[in-house]
Coordinates of C-alpha atoms and ligand atoms in Angstrom, one line a residue:
M91 CA 37.5 -7.9 -46.9
K92 CA 38.0 -10.4 -44.2
K93 CA 40.1 -13.4 -45.4
K94 CA 38.2 -16.6 -45.8
A95 CA 39.5 -19.3 -43.3
L96 CA 41.5 -22.0 -45.0
I97 CA 41.8 -25.3 -43.1
L98 CA 44.0 -28.3 -43.9
G99 CA 42.5 -31.4 -42.7
I100 CA 44.5 -34.7 -42.0
E101 CA 43.1 -38.2 -41.3
T102 CA 45.1 -41.4 -40.5
S103 CA 42.9 -43.1 -37.9
C104 CA 42.8 -46.4 -39.6
D105 CA 43.7 -47.5 -43.2
E106 CA 43.3 -44.4 -45.2
T107 CA 45.9 -41.7 -45.4
A108 CA 43.9 -38.5 -46.3
A109 CA 44.3 -34.7 -46.6
A110 CA 42.0 -32.0 -47.7
V111 CA 41.9 -28.2 -48.0
L112 CA 38.6 -26.5 -47.2
E113 CA 37.8 -22.8 -47.6
E114 CA 35.2 -20.8 -45.6
S115 CA 32.6 -19.4 -47.7
S116 CA 29.8 -16.8 -47.5
E117 CA 27.5 -19.3 -49.2
N118 CA 25.7 -22.0 -47.2
V119 CA 28.4 -24.7 -47.7
P120 CA 32.3 -24.1 -47.6
N121 CA 34.4 -24.7 -50.6
L122 CA 36.2 -28.1 -50.7
L123 CA 39.3 -27.2 -52.7
S124 CA 40.9 -30.7 -52.6
N125 CA 40.1 -34.0 -50.9
I126 CA 42.9 -36.7 -51.5
V127 CA 42.3 -40.2 -50.0
S128 CA 44.8 -43.0 -50.3
S129 CA 43.5 -46.4 -49.3
Q130 CA 45.7 -49.3 -47.9
E131 CA 43.4 -52.0 -49.2
K132 CA 46.4 -53.6 -51.0
V133 CA 48.5 -53.7 -47.8
H134 CA 45.9 -55.5 -45.7
K135 CA 44.1 -57.7 -48.2
K136 CA 46.0 -60.8 -47.6
F137 CA 45.6 -60.5 -43.9
G138 CA 41.8 -60.4 -43.9
G139 CA 41.8 -57.2 -41.8
V140 CA 43.8 -54.0 -40.9
V141 CA 47.2 -54.8 -39.3
P142 CA 47.9 -51.8 -37.1
E143 CA 51.8 -51.9 -37.6
L144 CA 51.6 -52.1 -41.3
A145 CA 48.9 -49.3 -41.4
A146 CA 51.2 -47.0 -39.4
R147 CA 54.2 -47.7 -41.7
S148 CA 52.2 -46.9 -44.7
H149 CA 50.8 -43.7 -43.2
I150 CA 54.4 -42.6 -42.4
D151 CA 55.5 -43.5 -46.0
K152 CA 52.7 -41.4 -47.5
I153 CA 51.5 -38.5 -45.3
D154 CA 53.8 -35.9 -46.7
L155 CA 53.0 -37.0 -50.3
I156 CA 49.3 -36.9 -49.6
V157 CA 49.3 -33.4 -47.8
N158 CA 51.5 -32.1 -50.6
A159 CA 49.0 -33.4 -53.2
A160 CA 46.1 -31.9 -51.3
L161 CA 47.7 -28.5 -51.2
K162 CA 48.7 -28.7 -55.0
K163 CA 45.2 -29.6 -56.0
S164 CA 43.8 -26.7 -54.0
E165 CA 46.3 -24.4 -55.6
K166 CA 47.2 -23.0 -52.1
K167 CA 50.5 -22.8 -50.4
L168 CA 51.2 -24.1 -46.9
T169 CA 51.6 -20.6 -45.7
D170 CA 48.1 -19.8 -46.7
I171 CA 46.7 -22.2 -44.4
D172 CA 44.9 -20.7 -41.2
A173 CA 44.7 -24.0 -39.1
I174 CA 45.5 -27.6 -39.1
A175 CA 42.7 -30.1 -38.2
V176 CA 43.6 -33.6 -37.5
T177 CA 41.8 -36.7 -36.2
G178 CA 43.0 -37.4 -32.7
G179 CA 40.7 -40.4 -32.1
P180 CA 39.1 -42.8 -31.8
G181 CA 41.2 -45.2 -33.9
L182 CA 44.4 -47.2 -33.9
I183 CA 46.9 -45.5 -31.6
V184 CA 49.9 -46.2 -33.9
C185 CA 48.0 -44.7 -36.9
L186 CA 46.5 -41.7 -35.0
S187 CA 50.0 -40.9 -33.8
V188 CA 51.3 -40.5 -37.4
G189 CA 48.8 -37.8 -38.3
L190 CA 48.7 -36.1 -35.0
N191 CA 52.5 -35.7 -34.8
F192 CA 52.6 -34.6 -38.4
A193 CA 50.0 -32.0 -37.7
K194 CA 51.7 -30.8 -34.7
A195 CA 55.0 -30.4 -36.4
L196 CA 53.2 -28.3 -39.2
A197 CA 51.4 -26.3 -36.6
M198 CA 54.5 -25.5 -34.7
T199 CA 56.6 -24.6 -37.8
L200 CA 53.8 -22.5 -39.4
K201 CA 52.8 -21.0 -35.9
K202 CA 49.2 -21.8 -36.8
P203 CA 46.6 -23.3 -34.5
L204 CA 46.2 -27.0 -34.1
I205 CA 42.6 -28.3 -34.0
V206 CA 42.2 -31.9 -32.8
V207 CA 39.1 -33.5 -34.3
N208 CA 37.0 -36.6 -33.2
H209 CA 36.8 -38.9 -36.3
L210 CA 33.1 -39.7 -35.4
E211 CA 32.3 -36.1 -35.2
G212 CA 33.9 -35.8 -38.8
H213 CA 31.3 -38.4 -40.1
A214 CA 28.5 -36.7 -38.1
L215 CA 29.2 -33.4 -39.7
S216 CA 30.1 -34.7 -43.2
P217 CA 26.8 -33.6 -44.8
K218 CA 27.7 -30.0 -44.0
L219 CA 30.1 -30.2 -46.9
I220 CA 27.1 -30.3 -49.3
T221 CA 24.2 -28.8 -47.4
N222 CA 23.4 -26.4 -44.7
L223 CA 22.3 -28.4 -41.6
N224 CA 20.5 -27.0 -38.5
Y225 CA 20.9 -28.5 -35.2
P226 CA 19.5 -30.7 -33.6
Y227 CA 19.4 -33.6 -36.0
L228 CA 19.2 -37.3 -35.7
L229 CA 22.3 -39.1 -36.9
L230 CA 22.8 -42.9 -37.7
L231 CA 26.4 -43.5 -37.8
I232 CA 27.3 -46.9 -39.6
S233 CA 31.0 -47.6 -40.1
G234 CA 33.5 -50.4 -39.7
G235 CA 34.1 -49.6 -36.0
H236 CA 30.8 -47.9 -34.9
S237 CA 27.0 -48.2 -35.2
Q238 CA 25.1 -45.6 -33.3
Y239 CA 22.0 -43.5 -33.1
L240 CA 22.9 -40.0 -31.8
V241 CA 21.1 -36.8 -31.3
V242 CA 23.5 -34.1 -32.7
N243 CA 22.5 -31.1 -30.3
N244 CA 25.5 -28.8 -31.5
L245 CA 29.2 -29.0 -32.2
G246 CA 30.7 -31.2 -29.6
K247 CA 27.2 -31.9 -27.9
Y248 CA 26.0 -35.4 -28.7
R249 CA 23.5 -37.7 -26.9
R250 CA 23.6 -41.3 -27.7
L251 CA 20.2 -43.1 -28.1
G252 CA 21.4 -46.4 -29.2
T253 CA 24.6 -48.4 -30.1
T254 CA 25.7 -51.8 -31.1
I255 CA 26.3 -54.2 -28.2
D256 CA 28.7 -56.4 -30.1
D257 CA 29.8 -55.9 -33.9
A258 CA 29.5 -52.7 -36.0
V259 CA 27.3 -52.9 -39.1
G260 CA 30.4 -52.6 -41.3
E261 CA 32.2 -55.3 -39.3
A262 CA 29.2 -57.6 -40.0
F263 CA 29.4 -56.9 -43.7
D264 CA 33.1 -57.5 -43.8
K265 CA 32.8 -60.9 -41.7
T266 CA 30.0 -62.1 -43.9
A267 CA 32.3 -61.2 -47.0
K268 CA 35.1 -63.2 -45.5
L269 CA 32.9 -66.1 -45.0
L270 CA 32.0 -65.9 -48.7
G271 CA 35.6 -65.9 -49.6
I272 CA 35.8 -62.3 -50.5
K273 CA 39.0 -60.4 -49.5
F274 CA 39.0 -57.6 -46.9
P275 CA 37.2 -55.1 -46.9
G276 CA 34.4 -57.1 -48.4
G277 CA 31.5 -54.8 -47.5
P278 CA 31.0 -53.1 -50.8
F279 CA 31.2 -56.7 -52.6
I280 CA 28.3 -57.9 -50.5
E281 CA 26.2 -55.3 -52.2
K282 CA 27.5 -56.5 -55.6
Y283 CA 26.8 -60.1 -54.9
A284 CA 23.4 -59.3 -53.5
I285 CA 22.3 -57.8 -56.8
K286 CA 22.6 -61.3 -58.3
G287 CA 21.0 -63.2 -55.4
D288 CA 17.4 -64.2 -54.1
K289 CA 17.2 -62.2 -50.8
N290 CA 14.4 -64.6 -49.6
R291 CA 16.4 -67.7 -50.1
Y292 CA 17.8 -67.9 -46.3
D293 CA 15.8 -66.8 -43.3
L294 CA 18.3 -65.2 -40.9
P295 CA 17.9 -63.9 -37.3
K296 CA 17.4 -60.3 -36.4
P297 CA 19.0 -60.0 -32.9
I298 CA 17.2 -58.0 -30.3
I299 CA 14.8 -56.6 -32.9
N300 CA 12.0 -56.7 -30.3
K301 CA 13.9 -55.3 -27.3
G302 CA 16.7 -53.0 -26.2
G303 CA 15.2 -49.7 -27.7
C304 CA 17.3 -48.7 -30.7
N305 CA 20.4 -50.6 -29.6
L306 CA 21.7 -53.0 -32.2
S307 CA 23.2 -56.5 -32.2
F308 CA 24.7 -58.5 -35.1
A309 CA 26.7 -61.3 -33.5
G310 CA 23.8 -63.9 -33.7
L311 CA 23.4 -63.0 -37.4
K312 CA 27.1 -63.5 -38.0
T313 CA 26.9 -67.1 -36.4
A314 CA 23.9 -67.9 -38.7
V315 CA 25.8 -66.8 -41.6
L316 CA 28.8 -68.9 -40.6
K317 CA 26.5 -72.0 -40.3
I318 CA 25.0 -71.5 -43.7
S319 CA 28.3 -70.7 -45.4
K320 CA 29.4 -74.3 -44.5
T321 CA 26.7 -75.6 -46.8
I322 CA 27.5 -73.3 -49.8
K323 CA 28.2 -75.3 -53.0
N324 CA 28.2 -72.8 -55.8
N325 CA 28.3 -69.1 -56.7
Q326 CA 24.5 -68.7 -56.7
D327 CA 24.5 -69.9 -53.1
K328 CA 27.0 -67.2 -52.3
Y329 CA 24.8 -64.5 -54.1
D330 CA 21.7 -65.8 -52.2
L331 CA 23.4 -65.5 -48.9
A332 CA 24.7 -62.1 -49.6
A333 CA 21.3 -60.9 -50.6
S334 CA 19.6 -62.4 -47.6
F335 CA 22.2 -61.0 -45.2
Q336 CA 21.7 -57.5 -46.8
K337 CA 17.9 -57.8 -46.5
T338 CA 18.2 -58.8 -42.8
I339 CA 20.5 -55.7 -42.1
V340 CA 18.1 -53.4 -44.0
K341 CA 15.1 -54.8 -41.9
I342 CA 17.0 -54.4 -38.6
L343 CA 18.1 -50.8 -39.4
N344 CA 14.5 -50.0 -40.6
R345 CA 12.9 -51.2 -37.2
K346 CA 15.6 -49.6 -35.2
T347 CA 15.4 -46.4 -37.1
E348 CA 11.6 -46.2 -36.5
I349 CA 12.3 -46.5 -32.8
A350 CA 15.1 -43.8 -32.9
F351 CA 12.6 -41.6 -34.7
Q352 CA 10.0 -42.0 -31.8
Q353 CA 12.8 -41.1 -29.3
F354 CA 14.0 -38.1 -31.3
R355 CA 10.4 -36.7 -31.7
K356 CA 10.0 -36.6 -27.9
I357 CA 13.2 -34.7 -27.6
S358 CA 13.0 -32.3 -30.4
H359 CA 9.4 -31.2 -30.7
K360 CA 10.0 -29.8 -34.1
K361 CA 7.9 -30.3 -37.2
N362 CA 10.8 -30.7 -39.7
N363 CA 13.1 -33.2 -38.2
I364 CA 16.3 -34.2 -40.0
F365 CA 17.8 -37.7 -40.2
V366 CA 21.5 -38.0 -41.3
V367 CA 23.0 -41.3 -42.2
A368 CA 26.9 -41.3 -42.4
G369 CA 29.8 -43.5 -42.2
G370 CA 31.2 -46.0 -44.7
V371 CA 28.1 -48.3 -44.7
A372 CA 26.0 -45.3 -45.7
A373 CA 27.4 -45.9 -49.2
N374 CA 25.2 -49.1 -49.5
K375 CA 22.5 -48.3 -52.0
E376 CA 19.8 -50.7 -50.4
I377 CA 20.3 -49.3 -47.1
R378 CA 20.2 -45.7 -48.5
S379 CA 17.0 -46.3 -50.4
N380 CA 15.1 -48.1 -47.6
L381 CA 16.1 -45.5 -45.0
N382 CA 15.2 -42.7 -47.4
N383 CA 11.8 -44.0 -48.0
L384 CA 11.2 -44.7 -44.2
S385 CA 12.3 -41.1 -43.4
L386 CA 9.9 -39.5 -46.0
K387 CA 7.1 -41.7 -44.7
Q388 CA 7.7 -40.6 -41.2
N389 CA 8.2 -36.8 -41.9
F390 CA 12.0 -36.9 -41.5
Q391 CA 14.2 -35.2 -44.1
P392 CA 16.8 -37.7 -44.9
I393 CA 20.4 -36.5 -45.7
F394 CA 23.1 -38.8 -46.9
P395 CA 26.7 -37.7 -47.7
P396 CA 27.7 -38.3 -51.4
L397 CA 29.2 -41.7 -51.8
D398 CA 32.8 -40.4 -51.8
L399 CA 32.4 -38.7 -48.5
C400 CA 30.8 -41.7 -46.7
G401 CA 34.1 -43.6 -46.1
D402 CA 37.0 -42.1 -44.2
N403 CA 38.4 -38.8 -45.6
A404 CA 40.0 -35.6 -44.4
A405 CA 37.3 -33.2 -45.9
M406 CA 35.1 -34.2 -43.0
I407 CA 37.9 -33.6 -40.5
A408 CA 38.5 -30.1 -42.1
M409 CA 34.7 -29.5 -41.9
V410 CA 34.8 -29.9 -38.1
G411 CA 38.1 -28.0 -38.1
L412 CA 36.4 -25.1 -39.8
E413 CA 33.5 -25.0 -37.2
K414 CA 35.9 -25.1 -34.4
F415 CA 38.1 -22.5 -36.0
K416 CA 35.2 -20.0 -36.0
L417 CA 34.7 -20.6 -32.3
K418 CA 38.6 -20.3 -31.7
Q419 CA 38.5 -24.0 -30.2
F420 CA 42.2 -24.7 -30.5
N421 CA 44.3 -27.4 -28.8
E422 CA 47.8 -27.4 -27.2
L423 CA 50.6 -29.2 -28.9
S424 CA 50.8 -31.5 -26.0
Y425 CA 47.2 -32.9 -26.9
P426 CA 47.3 -36.7 -26.7
T427 CA 45.8 -39.3 -29.1
K428 CA 42.6 -40.7 -27.9
P429 CA 42.2 -44.3 -29.2
R430 CA 38.7 -44.4 -27.4
W431 CA 36.7 -41.1 -27.7
P432 CA 33.0 -41.5 -27.5
L433 CA 30.8 -38.6 -28.7
D434 CA 28.6 -38.9 -25.8
P435 CA 31.0 -39.6 -22.8
K436 CA 27.9 -40.0 -20.4
A437 CA 26.4 -42.9 -22.3
P438 CA 27.1 -46.4 -20.7
F439 CA 29.6 -48.7 -22.2
L440 CA 27.4 -51.5 -23.8
K441 CA 29.9 -54.1 -25.1
G442 CA 30.4 -57.5 -23.9
A443 CA 28.9 -60.3 -21.9
G444 CA 26.2 -59.6 -19.3
V445 CA 25.0 -56.4 -20.9
K446 CA 21.4 -55.5 -19.7
L447 CA 19.3 -53.7 -22.2
Ligands
LIG825 O1 33.6 -45.1 -42.3 P1 34.5 -46.2 -42.8 O2 35.2 -45.8 -44.2 O3 35.6 -46.5 -41.8 C1 35.5 -46.6 -40.3 O4 35.5 -45.5 -39.8 O5 35.2 -47.8 -40.0 O6 33.7 -47.5 -42.9 C2 34.2 -48.6 -43.4 C3 33.2 -49.7 -43.4 C4 33.8 -51.1 -43.9 O7 33.3 -52.1 -42.9 C5 33.2 -51.4 -45.2 O8 33.1 -52.7 -45.5 C6 31.9 -50.7 -45.1 O9 32.1 -49.5 -44.4 N1 31.4 -50.4 -46.6 C7 30.1 -51.0 -46.9 C8 29.9 -50.4 -48.2 N2 31.0 -49.6 -48.5 C9 31.7 -49.6 -47.4 N3 29.3 -51.8 -46.4 C10 28.3 -52.2 -47.1 N4 27.9 -51.8 -48.4 C11 28.8 -50.9 -48.9 N5 28.5 -50.4 -50.1
LIG826 ZN1 35.2 -43.7 -40.3

């Protein structure tokens, strides 16, 4: 019987040191034997954001422990591993270098293939860890650094339909949280505050809601939140602002998703379209339930990764690694880190002043 491929995944692109062991399966989905994530929340909390130098140091301190923990949990030995998949970008160069160099050293010592993975492709394929997904599908990727609508045509084949022209959704959540006095990363706390708040209390702007196709913008919303945050007197005001902010994000994403659906239908001509929502912000329950309902109404099958696979992890990196392993898409040990690595290299850069939508 043919040996089932065993992939070690490593992720260090930002502030999570992560390792996972994934085994090929004859079933629809591979077996995730271990998935260890060590977050640096405590390291960066007092600085209000990720400090690259500190993040890199923490990765250096922990990477061997985390990889060993992942191997131990999987009950496999390093010599059982068939390939090492590692995030090569996008992300913070000092952080990416830690994981990539560690993976290169392992690949060289074990004489096993190195597979360099795009972090965003990891998010894009993360639902494949729980369900069989056929291409093409529509993807909304919402994380701390990226907010994009993409057509996933195949492994490595992406077409961007829309992107943010300023902040990412997760960034908007984190900045709003900071204005409410919540320590970094505040996104998940906005959701908790919002439960106790009146979402209709503050009327907030929805930038470019009626133009720019399914491109997104959150800078104007952030400015409005900043203004209101200066008038806040008590906790109830905070809860109300969190709820109003979250409601506004939901409305923006609902409208822009409708536009992305229209655009996707023109390309795919399929009856059963799939809509995947991935990335850290996909853990937000309000966003999940609203996009779920919208999809069902518009004949798209919604797919969300389970909550523990929304944020950064190495299981998704191993998932891409496994797909590439089957196609023998290996990389040289000289492969560089890619701090900027768009999934659709042909899509225009849309950030900054003077952008025409
Ligand atoms: O994918 P991810 O873990 O890292 C990046 O690749 O950026 O996403 C992290 C982002 C952060 O901005 C965090 O605040 C946000 O996801 N986030 C949330 C929630 N959980 C994480 N935002 C809103 N609601 C949540 N429940
Ligand atoms: Zn991410």
